[in-house]
Short mmCIF file of C-alpha atoms in Angstrom, two decimals:
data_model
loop_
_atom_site.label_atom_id
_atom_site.label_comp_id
_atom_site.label_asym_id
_atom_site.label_seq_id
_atom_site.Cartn_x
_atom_site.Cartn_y
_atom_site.Cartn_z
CA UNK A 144 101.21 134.28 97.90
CA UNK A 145 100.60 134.58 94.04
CA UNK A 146 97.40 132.98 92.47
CA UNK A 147 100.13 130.95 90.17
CA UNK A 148 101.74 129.59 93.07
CA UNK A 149 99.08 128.61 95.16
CA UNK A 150 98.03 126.54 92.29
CA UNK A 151 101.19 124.75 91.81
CA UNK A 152 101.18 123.57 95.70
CA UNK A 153 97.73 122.38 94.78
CA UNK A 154 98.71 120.62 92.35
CA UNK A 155 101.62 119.15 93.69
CA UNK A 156 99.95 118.58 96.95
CA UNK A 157 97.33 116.56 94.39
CA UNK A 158 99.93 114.22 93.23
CA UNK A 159 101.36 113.50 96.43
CA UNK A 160 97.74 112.81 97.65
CA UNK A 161 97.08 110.31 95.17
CA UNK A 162 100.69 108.54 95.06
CA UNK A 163 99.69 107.76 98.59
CA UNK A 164 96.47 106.36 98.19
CA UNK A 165 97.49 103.90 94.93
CA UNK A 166 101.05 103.01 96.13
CA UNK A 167 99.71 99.29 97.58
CA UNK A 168 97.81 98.60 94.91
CA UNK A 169 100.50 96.27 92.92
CA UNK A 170 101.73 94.97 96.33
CA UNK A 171 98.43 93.80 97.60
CA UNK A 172 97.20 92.45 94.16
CA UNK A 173 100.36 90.31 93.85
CA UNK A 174 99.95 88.61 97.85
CA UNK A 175 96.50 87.42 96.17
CA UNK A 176 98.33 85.98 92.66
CA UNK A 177 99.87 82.39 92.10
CA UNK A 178 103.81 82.54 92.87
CA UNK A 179 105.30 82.23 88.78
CA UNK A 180 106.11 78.87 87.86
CA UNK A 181 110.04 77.64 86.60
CA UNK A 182 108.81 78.59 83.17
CA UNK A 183 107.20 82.39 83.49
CA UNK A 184 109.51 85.17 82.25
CA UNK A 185 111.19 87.34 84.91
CA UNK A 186 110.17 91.06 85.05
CA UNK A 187 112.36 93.12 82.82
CA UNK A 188 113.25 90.32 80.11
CA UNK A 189 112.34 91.08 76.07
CA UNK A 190 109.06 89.27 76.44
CA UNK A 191 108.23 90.67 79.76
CA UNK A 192 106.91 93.91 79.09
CA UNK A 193 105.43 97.09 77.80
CA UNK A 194 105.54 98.55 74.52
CA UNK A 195 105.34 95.64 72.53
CA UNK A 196 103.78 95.16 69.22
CA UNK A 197 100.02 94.31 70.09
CA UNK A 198 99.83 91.22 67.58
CA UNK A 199 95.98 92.08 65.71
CA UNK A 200 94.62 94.25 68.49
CA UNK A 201 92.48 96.83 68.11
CA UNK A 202 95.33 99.51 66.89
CA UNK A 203 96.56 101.07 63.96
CA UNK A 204 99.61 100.71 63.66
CA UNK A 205 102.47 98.76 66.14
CA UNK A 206 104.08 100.50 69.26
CA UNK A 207 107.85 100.81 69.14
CA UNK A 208 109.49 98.40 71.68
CA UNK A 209 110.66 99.96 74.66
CA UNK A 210 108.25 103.14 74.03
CA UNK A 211 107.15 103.01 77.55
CA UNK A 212 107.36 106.60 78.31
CA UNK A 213 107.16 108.75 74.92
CA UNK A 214 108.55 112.08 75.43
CA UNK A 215 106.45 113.60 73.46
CA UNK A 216 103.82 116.59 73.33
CA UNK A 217 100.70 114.58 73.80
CA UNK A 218 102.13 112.76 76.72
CA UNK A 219 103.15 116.22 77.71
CA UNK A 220 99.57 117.37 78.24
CA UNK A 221 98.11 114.15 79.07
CA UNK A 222 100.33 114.51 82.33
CA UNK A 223 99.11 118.11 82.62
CA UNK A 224 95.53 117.18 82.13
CA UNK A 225 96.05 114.01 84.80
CA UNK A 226 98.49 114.70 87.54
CA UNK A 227 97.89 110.81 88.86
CA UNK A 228 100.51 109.87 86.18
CA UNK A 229 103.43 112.26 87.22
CA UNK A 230 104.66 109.08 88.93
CA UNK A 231 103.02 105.46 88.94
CA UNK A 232 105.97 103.47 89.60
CA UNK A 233 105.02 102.89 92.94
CA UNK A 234 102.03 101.30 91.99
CA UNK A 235 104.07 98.34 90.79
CA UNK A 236 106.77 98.78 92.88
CA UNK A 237 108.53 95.09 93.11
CA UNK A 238 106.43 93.55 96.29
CA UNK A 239 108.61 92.48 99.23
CA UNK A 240 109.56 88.92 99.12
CA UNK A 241 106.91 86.37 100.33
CA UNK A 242 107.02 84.61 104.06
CA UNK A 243 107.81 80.79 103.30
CA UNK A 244 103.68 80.01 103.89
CA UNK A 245 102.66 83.26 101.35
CA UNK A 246 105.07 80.92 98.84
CA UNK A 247 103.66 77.42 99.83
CA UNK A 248 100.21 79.53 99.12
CA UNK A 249 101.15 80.36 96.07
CA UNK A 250 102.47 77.11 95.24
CA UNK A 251 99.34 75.32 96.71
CA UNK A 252 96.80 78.15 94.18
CA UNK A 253 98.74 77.16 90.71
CA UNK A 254 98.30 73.75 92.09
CA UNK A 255 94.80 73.72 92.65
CA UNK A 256 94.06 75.67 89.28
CA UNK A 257 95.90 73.22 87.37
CA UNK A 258 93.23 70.72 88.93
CA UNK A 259 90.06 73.34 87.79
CA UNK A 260 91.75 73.52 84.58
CA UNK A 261 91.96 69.89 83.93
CA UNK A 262 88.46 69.14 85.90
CA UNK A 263 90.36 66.72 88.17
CA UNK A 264 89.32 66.55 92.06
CA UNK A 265 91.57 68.60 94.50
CA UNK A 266 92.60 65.70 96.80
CA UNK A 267 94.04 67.00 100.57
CA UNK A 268 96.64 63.70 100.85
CA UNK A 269 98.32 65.42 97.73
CA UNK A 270 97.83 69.27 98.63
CA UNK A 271 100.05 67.80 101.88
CA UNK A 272 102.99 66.38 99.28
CA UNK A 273 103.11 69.90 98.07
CA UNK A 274 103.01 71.71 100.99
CA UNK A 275 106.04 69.20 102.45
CA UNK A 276 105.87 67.58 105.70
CA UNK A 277 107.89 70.78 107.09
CA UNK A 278 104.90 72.59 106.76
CA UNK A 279 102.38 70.21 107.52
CA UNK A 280 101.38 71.89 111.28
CA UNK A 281 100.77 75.33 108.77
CA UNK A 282 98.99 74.03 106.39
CA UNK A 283 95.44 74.97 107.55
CA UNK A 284 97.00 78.75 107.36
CA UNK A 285 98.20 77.81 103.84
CA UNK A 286 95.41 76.66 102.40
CA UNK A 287 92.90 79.17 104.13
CA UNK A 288 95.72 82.12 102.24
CA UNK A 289 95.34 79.47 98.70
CA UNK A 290 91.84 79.90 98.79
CA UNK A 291 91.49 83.70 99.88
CA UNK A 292 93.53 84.79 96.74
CA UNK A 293 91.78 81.98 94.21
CA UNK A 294 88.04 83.79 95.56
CA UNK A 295 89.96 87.14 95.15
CA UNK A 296 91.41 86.93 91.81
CA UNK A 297 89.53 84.20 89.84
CA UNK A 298 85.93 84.19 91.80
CA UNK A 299 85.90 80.57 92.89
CA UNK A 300 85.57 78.63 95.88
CA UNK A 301 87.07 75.67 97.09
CA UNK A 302 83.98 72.64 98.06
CA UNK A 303 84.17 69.73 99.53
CA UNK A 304 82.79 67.14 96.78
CA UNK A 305 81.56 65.23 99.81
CA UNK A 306 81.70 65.94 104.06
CA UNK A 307 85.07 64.82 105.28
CA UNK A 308 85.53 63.34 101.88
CA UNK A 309 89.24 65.07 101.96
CA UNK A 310 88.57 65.52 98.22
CA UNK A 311 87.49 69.26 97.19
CA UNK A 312 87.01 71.15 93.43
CA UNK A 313 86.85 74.62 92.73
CA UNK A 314 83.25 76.63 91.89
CA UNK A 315 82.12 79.53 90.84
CA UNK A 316 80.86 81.54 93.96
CA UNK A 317 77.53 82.12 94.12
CA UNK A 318 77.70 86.01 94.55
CA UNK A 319 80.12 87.00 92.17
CA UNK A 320 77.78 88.53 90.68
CA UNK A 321 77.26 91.28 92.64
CA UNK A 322 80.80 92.07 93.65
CA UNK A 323 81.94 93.23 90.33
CA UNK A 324 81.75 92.43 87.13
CA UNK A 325 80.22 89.20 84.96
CA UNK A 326 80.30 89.22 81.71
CA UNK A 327 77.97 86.50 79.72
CA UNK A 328 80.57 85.63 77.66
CA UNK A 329 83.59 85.42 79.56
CA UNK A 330 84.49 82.12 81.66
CA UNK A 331 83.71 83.19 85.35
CA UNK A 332 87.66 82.50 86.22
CA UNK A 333 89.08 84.71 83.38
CA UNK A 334 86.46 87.52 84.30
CA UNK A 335 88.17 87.82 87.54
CA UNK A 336 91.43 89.56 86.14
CA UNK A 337 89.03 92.45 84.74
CA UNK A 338 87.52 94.29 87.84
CA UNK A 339 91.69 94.70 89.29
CA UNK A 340 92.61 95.92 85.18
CA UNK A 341 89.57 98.82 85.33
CA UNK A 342 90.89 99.34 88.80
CA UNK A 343 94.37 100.10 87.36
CA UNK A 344 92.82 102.31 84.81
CA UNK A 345 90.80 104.65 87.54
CA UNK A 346 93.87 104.68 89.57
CA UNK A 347 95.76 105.99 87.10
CA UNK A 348 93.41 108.99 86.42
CA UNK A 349 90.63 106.97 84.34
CA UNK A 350 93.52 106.00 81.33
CA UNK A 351 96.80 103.31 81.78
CA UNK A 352 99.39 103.23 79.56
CA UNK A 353 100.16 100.24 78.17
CA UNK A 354 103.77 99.68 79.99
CA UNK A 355 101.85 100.63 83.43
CA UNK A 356 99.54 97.75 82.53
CA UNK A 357 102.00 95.42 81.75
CA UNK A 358 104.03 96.16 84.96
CA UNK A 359 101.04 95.46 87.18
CA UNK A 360 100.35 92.41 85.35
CA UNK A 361 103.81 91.70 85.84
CA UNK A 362 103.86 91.90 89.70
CA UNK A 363 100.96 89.44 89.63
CA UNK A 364 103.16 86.64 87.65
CA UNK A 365 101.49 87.20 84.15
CA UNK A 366 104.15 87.95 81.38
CA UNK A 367 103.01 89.07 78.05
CA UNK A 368 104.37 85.90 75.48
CA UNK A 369 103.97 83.53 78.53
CA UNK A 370 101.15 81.36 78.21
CA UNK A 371 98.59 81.48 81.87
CA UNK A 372 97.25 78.98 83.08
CA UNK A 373 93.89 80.72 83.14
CA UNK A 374 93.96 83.73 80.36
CA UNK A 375 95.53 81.45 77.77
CA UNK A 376 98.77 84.45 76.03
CA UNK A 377 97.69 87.63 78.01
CA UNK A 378 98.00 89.90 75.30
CA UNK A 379 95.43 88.37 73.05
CA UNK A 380 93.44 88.22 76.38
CA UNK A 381 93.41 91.49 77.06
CA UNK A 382 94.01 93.35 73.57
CA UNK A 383 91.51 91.30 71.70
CA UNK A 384 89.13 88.96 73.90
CA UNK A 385 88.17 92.22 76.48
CA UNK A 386 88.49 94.66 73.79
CA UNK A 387 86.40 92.80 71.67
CA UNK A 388 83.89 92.11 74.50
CA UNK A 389 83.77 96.43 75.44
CA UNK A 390 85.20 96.13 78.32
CA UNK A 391 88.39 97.30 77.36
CA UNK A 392 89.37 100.78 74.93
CA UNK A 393 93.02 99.47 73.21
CA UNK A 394 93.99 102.78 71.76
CA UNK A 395 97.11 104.60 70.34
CA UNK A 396 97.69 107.88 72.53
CA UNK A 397 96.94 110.75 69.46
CA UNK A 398 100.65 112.13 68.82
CA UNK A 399 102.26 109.89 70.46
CA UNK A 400 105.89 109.63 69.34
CA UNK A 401 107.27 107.20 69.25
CA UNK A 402 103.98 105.49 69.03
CA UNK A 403 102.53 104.32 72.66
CA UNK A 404 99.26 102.75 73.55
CA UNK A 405 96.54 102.93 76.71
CA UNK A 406 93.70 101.25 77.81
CA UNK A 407 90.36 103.47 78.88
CA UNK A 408 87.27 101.84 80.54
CA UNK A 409 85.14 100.43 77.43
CA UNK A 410 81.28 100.82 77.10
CA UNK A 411 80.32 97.67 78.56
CA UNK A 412 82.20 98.70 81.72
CA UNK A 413 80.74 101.60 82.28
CA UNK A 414 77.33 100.19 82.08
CA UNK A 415 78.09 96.76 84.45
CA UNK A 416 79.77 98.07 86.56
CA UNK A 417 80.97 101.94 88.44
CA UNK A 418 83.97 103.12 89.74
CA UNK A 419 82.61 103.02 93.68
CA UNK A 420 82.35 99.10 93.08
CA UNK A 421 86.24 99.16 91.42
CA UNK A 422 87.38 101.55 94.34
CA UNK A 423 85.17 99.14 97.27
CA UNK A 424 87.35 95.87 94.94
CA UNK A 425 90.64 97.45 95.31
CA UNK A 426 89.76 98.63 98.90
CA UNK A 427 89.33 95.08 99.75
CA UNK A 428 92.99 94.30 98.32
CA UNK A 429 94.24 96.28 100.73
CA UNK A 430 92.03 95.20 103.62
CA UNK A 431 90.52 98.45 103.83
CA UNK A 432 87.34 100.91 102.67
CA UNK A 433 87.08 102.83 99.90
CA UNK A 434 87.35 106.50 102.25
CA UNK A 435 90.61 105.71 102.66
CA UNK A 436 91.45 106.37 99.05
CA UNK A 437 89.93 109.78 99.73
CA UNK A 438 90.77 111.55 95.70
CA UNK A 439 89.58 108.78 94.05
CA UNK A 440 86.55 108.26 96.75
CA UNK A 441 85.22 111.85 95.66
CA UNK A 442 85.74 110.73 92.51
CA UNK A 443 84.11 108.00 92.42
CA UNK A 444 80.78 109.81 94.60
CA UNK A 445 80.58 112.12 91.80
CA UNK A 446 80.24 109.43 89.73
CA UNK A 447 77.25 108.10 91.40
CA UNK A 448 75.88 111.14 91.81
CA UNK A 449 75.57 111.88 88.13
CA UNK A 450 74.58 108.49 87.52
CA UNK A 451 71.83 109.08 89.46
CA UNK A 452 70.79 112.52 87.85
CA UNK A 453 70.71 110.63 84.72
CA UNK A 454 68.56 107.58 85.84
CA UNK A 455 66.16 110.15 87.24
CA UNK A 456 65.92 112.41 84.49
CA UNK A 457 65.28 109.00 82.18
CA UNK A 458 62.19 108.09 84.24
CA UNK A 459 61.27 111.69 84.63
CA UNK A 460 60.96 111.43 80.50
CA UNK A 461 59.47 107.68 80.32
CA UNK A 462 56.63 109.13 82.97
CA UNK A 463 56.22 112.22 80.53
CA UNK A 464 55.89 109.68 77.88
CA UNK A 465 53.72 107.96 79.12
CA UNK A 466 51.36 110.53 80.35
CA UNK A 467 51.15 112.37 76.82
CA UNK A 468 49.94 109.01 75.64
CA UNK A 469 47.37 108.47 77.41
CA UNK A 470 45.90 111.75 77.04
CA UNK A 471 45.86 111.04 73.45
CA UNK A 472 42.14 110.18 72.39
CA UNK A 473 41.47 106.57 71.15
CA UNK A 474 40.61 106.39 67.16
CA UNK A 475 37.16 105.39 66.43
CA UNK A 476 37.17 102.57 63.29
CA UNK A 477 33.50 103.34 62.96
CA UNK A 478 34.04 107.32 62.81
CA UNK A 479 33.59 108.68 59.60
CA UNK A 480 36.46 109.86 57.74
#
């Protein structure tokens, strides 16, 4: 078989690789994300969406609306360069509609942020209204799925103010820490949307567009105009507030036209946080391990690998440092000159 065409099935094979490993991603995000309220914008409405203008971000000049996939030469050769975006749709495929106690979860998470939000106790008599007497023998099930996806997504807990108190509040867990990322300046809850946004980005092949970003955000209830109930208007969330932060890159692809934008990992990502701990994140959406998201696990091992060279190679030059200085004599004050 010719050298040329060998390569192609490589390449293809590639793609179809890593359309395989991402294509839950959106699916399992959205089982841990509040079900949208009356007033949130459906998918596919004018304020729903990618490739609007980004309102003061970081950007030179406004996106056409609707530019969600610019034919042009640079996204030409960024697909070349990145075969993960031949085809993301299925990341953010539409997930199958919720069982009735994945919707009474949802129903039972806005409800119980709305409580965090306004720093009012979580009381179980009305978490029971909510849930409807219908569902009253489930309710342990829904409220064990509530509180799952409010740890996943926002990094809080649900505590009992008091034993058998039946009143409860929302805190910050205690080893959020070291499961992702925490910023000093961003509120704990708002910090939570970040580590599954850099896990879009690596997915994608380390760059999302901005309509891919705005489609996953989408299948998790958040519409871009639509004011959450936790990240305030997402665009100035994520365009300004993690941009300005560095843990976002809000850029216009170079020769781009019409005019599109992506989003890169910033500097203050890279240096809190690695890709292993985004893949193990998005391996524990799915319910599974990061070797079973085997092109971006290499990936990712490289990545540790190298950041390992470099650690060593910076305390190989601190000791070298340090061991030229103290060969260096000692002046004497009383020496003469």
């Amino acid at each position: 078989m010719p050298w040329g065409q060998k390569s192609k099935l490589r390449a293809r094979e590639k793609r179809r690789q890593a359309r395989m490993e991402t294509k839950d991603l959106g699916d399992a995000q959205a089982a841990a994300s509040p079900t949208p309220t009356s007033g949130s914008t459906p998918p596919g409405s004018p304020t729903a969406g990618a490739g609007q203008s980004p309102q003061g971000a970081a950007a030179t000049s406004s996106p056409v609306a609707g530019a969600s996939h610019p034919r042009s030469k640079a996204h030409a050769r960024r697909q070349a360069k990145q075969p993960r975006n031949s085809s993301q749709a299925s990341i953010f495929s539409k997930p199958a509609p919720p069982d009735p106690l994945t919707k009474k979860a949802g129903v039972l998470m806005h409800f119980m942020l709305q409580k965090f939000k306004m720093q009012q106790p979580i009381r179980k008599i009305d978490m029971l209204k909510l849930v409807h007497k219908m569902f009253k023998a489930h309710f342990p099930e829904i409220l064990k799925k509530a509180t799952e996806r409010i740890e996943l997504v926002f990094g809080l807990e649900l505590k009992e103010v008091k034993p058998n108190g039946y009143s409860y509040t929302l805190v910050c867990k205690e080893d959020l820490a070291k499961d992702g990322v925490l910023g000093s300046t961003l509120e704990v809850p708002k910090n939570g949307l970040l580590m599954p946004l850099l896990g879009v980005i690596f997915l994608n092949g380390n760059s999302a567009s901005e309509a891919e970003v705005w489609e996953f955000l989408n299948a998790l209830g958040i519409y871009d105009g639509n004011t959450h109930i936790i990240f305030g208007e997402p665009r100035k969330f994520i365009t300004e507030e993690l941009v300005k932060e560095k843990y976002l890159v809000y850029c216009q692809i170079p020769d781009s036209d019409p005019p599109s934008y992506e989003f890169v990992w910033g500097p203050r990502a890279h240096a809190e946080t690695t890709k292993m701990k985004v893949l193990e994140f998005v391996a524990k959406i799915n319910s599974t391990v990061p070797s079973a998201f085997p092109f971006h696990y290499e990936e990712a091992l490289r990545d540790e690998e190298e950041r390992a060279k470099a650690m060593s190679a910076a305390r190989a030059r601190g000791a070298a440092k340090a061991i030229a200085h103290s060969r260096v004599p000692p002046s004497n004050p009383s020496s003469p000159q």
